[in-house]
mmCIF file of C-alpha atoms in Angstrom:
data_model
loop_
_atom_site.group_PDB
_atom_site.id
_atom_site.type_symbol
_atom_site.label_atom_id
_atom_site.label_comp_id
_atom_site.label_asym_id
_atom_site.label_seq_id
_atom_site.Cartn_x
_atom_site.Cartn_y
_atom_site.Cartn_z
ATOM 1 C CA MET A 369 -7.203 5.611 -46.278
ATOM 2 C CA THR A 370 -9.722 5.160 -43.237
ATOM 3 C CA GLN A 371 -8.734 2.650 -40.599
ATOM 4 C CA THR A 372 -11.200 0.475 -38.967
ATOM 5 C CA ILE A 373 -10.774 -0.357 -35.015
ATOM 6 C CA ALA A 374 -11.481 -4.673 -34.813
ATOM 7 C CA GLN A 375 -14.577 -4.282 -32.157
ATOM 8 C CA LYS A 376 -14.078 -6.893 -29.696
ATOM 9 C CA ASN A 377 -16.830 -9.362 -29.921
ATOM 10 C CA SER A 378 -16.590 -10.732 -26.727
ATOM 11 C CA LEU A 379 -18.565 -10.090 -23.464
ATOM 12 C CA TYR A 380 -15.126 -11.296 -21.865
ATOM 13 C CA ASP A 381 -13.025 -8.650 -24.068
ATOM 14 C CA ARG A 382 -15.814 -5.690 -23.522
ATOM 15 C CA ASP A 383 -16.687 -6.151 -19.889
ATOM 16 C CA LEU A 384 -14.875 -8.473 -17.622
ATOM 17 C CA ASN A 385 -17.068 -7.931 -14.617
ATOM 18 C CA LEU A 386 -19.839 -8.148 -16.173
ATOM 19 C CA TRP A 387 -18.689 -11.222 -17.814
ATOM 20 C CA LEU A 388 -17.934 -12.435 -14.690
ATOM 21 C CA GLU A 389 -20.925 -11.630 -12.732
ATOM 22 C CA THR A 390 -22.965 -13.867 -15.662
ATOM 23 C CA ALA A 391 -19.967 -16.906 -15.156
ATOM 24 C CA ILE A 392 -21.431 -17.419 -11.832
ATOM 25 C CA ALA A 393 -24.686 -17.351 -12.684
ATOM 26 C CA GLN A 394 -23.841 -19.725 -15.345
ATOM 27 C CA LEU A 395 -22.358 -21.654 -13.158
ATOM 28 C CA LYS A 396 -24.913 -21.276 -10.365
ATOM 29 C CA ALA A 397 -27.274 -22.705 -12.606
ATOM 30 C CA GLY A 398 -25.941 -25.519 -14.368
ATOM 31 C CA ASP A 399 -25.449 -23.838 -17.574
ATOM 32 C CA LEU A 400 -22.352 -25.366 -17.718
ATOM 33 C CA LYS A 401 -22.992 -25.084 -22.184
ATOM 34 C CA SER A 402 -23.149 -21.526 -22.102
ATOM 35 C CA LEU A 403 -19.735 -20.995 -20.017
ATOM 36 C CA ASP A 404 -16.762 -19.377 -21.827
ATOM 37 C CA ILE A 405 -14.747 -22.313 -20.205
ATOM 38 C CA GLU A 406 -11.535 -21.004 -22.169
ATOM 39 C CA ASN A 407 -11.700 -17.694 -20.577
ATOM 40 C CA LEU A 408 -12.276 -19.148 -17.176
ATOM 41 C CA ILE A 409 -9.839 -21.157 -17.033
ATOM 42 C CA GLU A 410 -7.542 -18.431 -18.038
ATOM 43 C CA GLU A 411 -8.715 -16.251 -15.154
ATOM 44 C CA LEU A 412 -8.540 -19.121 -12.691
ATOM 45 C CA GLU A 413 -4.830 -19.751 -13.680
ATOM 46 C CA GLY A 414 -4.413 -15.882 -12.857
ATOM 47 C CA LEU A 415 -5.603 -16.028 -9.867
ATOM 48 C CA ALA A 416 -3.587 -18.979 -8.621
ATOM 49 C CA GLY A 417 -0.402 -17.036 -9.746
ATOM 50 C CA ARG A 418 -1.613 -14.048 -8.090
ATOM 51 C CA ASP A 419 -1.590 -15.199 -4.198
ATOM 52 C CA ARG A 420 1.616 -16.709 -5.571
ATOM 53 C CA ARG A 421 3.400 -13.330 -6.889
ATOM 54 C CA GLU A 422 1.717 -11.275 -3.884
ATOM 55 C CA LEU A 423 3.412 -13.563 -1.212
ATOM 56 C CA LYS A 424 6.812 -13.300 -3.101
ATOM 57 C CA THR A 425 6.094 -9.483 -2.811
ATOM 58 C CA ARG A 426 4.645 -9.373 0.695
ATOM 59 C CA LEU A 427 8.091 -11.451 1.746
ATOM 60 C CA ALA A 428 10.263 -9.275 0.113
ATOM 61 C CA THR A 429 8.766 -6.263 1.515
ATOM 62 C CA LEU A 430 9.296 -7.720 4.812
ATOM 63 C CA ILE A 431 12.803 -8.854 4.937
ATOM 64 C CA GLU A 432 13.632 -5.279 3.349
ATOM 65 C CA HIS A 433 12.396 -4.042 6.764
ATOM 66 C CA LEU A 434 13.903 -6.256 8.270
ATOM 67 C CA LEU A 435 17.881 -6.057 7.264
ATOM 68 C CA LYS A 436 16.698 -2.090 7.922
ATOM 69 C CA ARG A 437 15.687 -2.563 11.566
ATOM 70 C CA CYS A 438 18.605 -4.968 11.436
ATOM 71 C CA TYR A 439 21.603 -3.366 10.157
ATOM 72 C CA VAL A 440 20.527 0.603 9.582
ATOM 73 C CA LYS A 441 21.247 2.423 12.952
ATOM 74 C CA SER A 442 18.658 4.899 13.077
ATOM 75 C CA GLU A 443 16.315 4.920 15.897
ATOM 76 C CA TYR A 444 14.088 7.549 14.543
ATOM 77 C CA ASP A 445 12.955 5.233 11.468
ATOM 78 C CA TYR A 446 12.843 2.056 14.073
ATOM 79 C CA ALA A 447 9.087 2.282 14.892
ATOM 80 C CA GLY A 448 8.004 2.874 10.997
ATOM 81 C CA TRP A 449 9.859 -0.057 10.130
ATOM 82 C CA VAL A 450 8.653 -2.149 12.921
ATOM 83 C CA GLU A 451 5.327 -0.918 11.684
ATOM 84 C CA THR A 452 5.675 -2.064 8.177
ATOM 85 C CA ILE A 453 7.012 -5.374 9.480
ATOM 86 C CA ASP A 454 4.131 -5.864 11.585
ATOM 87 C CA ARG A 455 1.766 -5.027 8.920
ATOM 88 C CA THR A 456 3.294 -7.182 6.079
ATOM 89 C CA ARG A 457 3.478 -10.115 8.762
ATOM 90 C CA ASN A 458 -0.262 -9.607 9.319
ATOM 91 C CA ALA A 459 -1.122 -9.958 5.183
ATOM 92 C CA ILE A 460 0.944 -12.858 4.945
ATOM 93 C CA ARG A 461 -0.886 -14.275 7.614
ATOM 94 C CA ASP A 462 -4.033 -13.522 6.103
ATOM 95 C CA ILE A 463 -3.160 -14.821 2.796
ATOM 96 C CA LEU A 464 -2.065 -18.088 4.299
ATOM 97 C CA LYS A 465 -5.155 -18.659 6.557
ATOM 98 C CA GLN A 466 -7.070 -17.986 3.376
ATOM 99 C CA SER A 467 -5.305 -20.300 1.325
ATOM 100 C CA PRO A 468 -3.075 -22.819 3.079
ATOM 101 C CA SER A 469 -1.834 -25.165 0.506
ATOM 102 C CA LEU A 470 0.590 -22.070 -0.070
ATOM 103 C CA LYS A 471 2.172 -22.532 3.015
ATOM 104 C CA ASN A 472 4.370 -24.936 0.923
ATOM 105 C CA TYR A 473 4.702 -22.651 -1.778
ATOM 106 C CA VAL A 474 6.387 -19.659 0.886
ATOM 107 C CA LYS A 475 8.365 -22.678 2.344
ATOM 108 C CA ASN A 476 10.431 -22.868 -1.037
ATOM 109 C CA PRO A 477 14.084 -21.963 -0.303
ATOM 110 C CA ASP A 478 14.606 -20.814 -4.302
ATOM 111 C CA LEU A 479 11.356 -18.135 -2.959
ATOM 112 C CA PHE A 480 12.955 -17.104 0.194
ATOM 113 C CA GLN A 481 16.496 -16.658 -2.013
ATOM 114 C CA GLU A 482 14.416 -14.992 -5.210
ATOM 115 C CA ALA A 483 12.391 -12.266 -2.134
ATOM 116 C CA PHE A 484 15.781 -11.922 -0.585
ATOM 117 C CA ASP A 485 17.940 -10.763 -2.768
ATOM 118 C CA ASP A 486 15.160 -8.329 -4.308
ATOM 119 C CA ALA A 487 15.072 -6.880 -0.821
ATOM 120 C CA LEU A 488 18.654 -6.678 -0.891
ATOM 121 C CA ARG A 489 18.948 -5.324 -4.108
ATOM 122 C CA ILE A 490 16.249 -2.191 -3.076
ATOM 123 C CA VAL A 491 18.138 -1.867 0.525
ATOM 124 C CA ARG A 492 21.750 -1.872 -1.197
ATOM 125 C CA ARG A 493 20.059 1.179 -3.827
ATOM 126 C CA ASN A 494 19.503 3.473 -1.356
ATOM 127 C CA GLN A 495 21.171 6.048 -1.000
ATOM 128 C CA GLY A 496 21.283 6.803 2.191
ATOM 129 C CA TYR A 497 22.536 3.314 3.369
ATOM 130 C CA LYS A 498 25.528 3.377 1.158
ATOM 131 C CA SER A 499 27.792 2.979 4.273
ATOM 132 C CA VAL A 500 25.248 0.392 5.617
ATOM 133 C CA LYS A 501 27.301 -3.484 5.544
ATOM 134 C CA PHE A 502 24.002 -5.261 4.623
ATOM 135 C CA PRO A 503 24.843 -9.048 4.866
ATOM 136 C CA ASP A 504 25.030 -10.958 1.511
ATOM 137 C CA LYS A 505 23.411 -13.749 2.970
ATOM 138 C CA TRP A 506 20.269 -13.924 4.901
ATOM 139 C CA GLN A 507 22.119 -14.579 8.628
ATOM 140 C CA PHE A 508 18.805 -15.950 10.686
ATOM 141 C CA SER A 509 16.486 -18.830 10.347
ATOM 142 C CA SER A 510 14.466 -18.434 6.879
ATOM 143 C CA ASN A 511 11.805 -20.504 8.370
ATOM 144 C CA ILE A 512 8.356 -18.732 7.630
ATOM 145 C CA ASP A 513 7.110 -19.555 10.895
ATOM 146 C CA ASP A 514 10.263 -17.611 12.136
ATOM 147 C CA ILE A 515 10.450 -14.916 9.613
ATOM 148 C CA LEU A 516 6.550 -14.132 10.693
ATOM 149 C CA ASN A 517 7.253 -14.252 14.395
ATOM 150 C CA ILE A 518 10.987 -13.779 15.460
ATOM 151 C CA ASP A 519 11.901 -10.178 15.956
ATOM 152 C CA PHE A 520 15.864 -10.946 14.550
ATOM 153 C CA TRP A 521 17.087 -7.371 15.729
ATOM 154 C CA GLU A 522 17.183 -8.600 19.008
ATOM 155 C CA TYR A 523 19.475 -11.074 18.713
ATOM 156 C CA LEU A 524 21.928 -8.846 17.122
#
């Protein structure tokens, strides 16, 4: 018995980059009749979701390293954690600068709690930190401006 593999028919399915270039050219030319609206909507929705996911991931990484810097006593590692904190803060600032409307999203207390829970799970699973008593709740301000600017370990 011979099996046939269904061929991908649309340009979108065959070559995403070429499809994007074609869609851009069609939009610039005002050729809305030829535009693949269904896939364009799907791609735009994906882009919006990507930025929100990126912010949550970056926030969790930031909190993870803040937890380590605040609660793990390891002067050898401090510089690396602070470097990651600074780099992650800069990345979050860049995302918010490019898309200021996401500031409302990142101010959501539920998002902060999810990111904190993710970060806490990571640091607690690390075998090297088994003796460290990480707090069950964030002990500092969860205001995004504070998270992006305050070196919380200086207040312990």
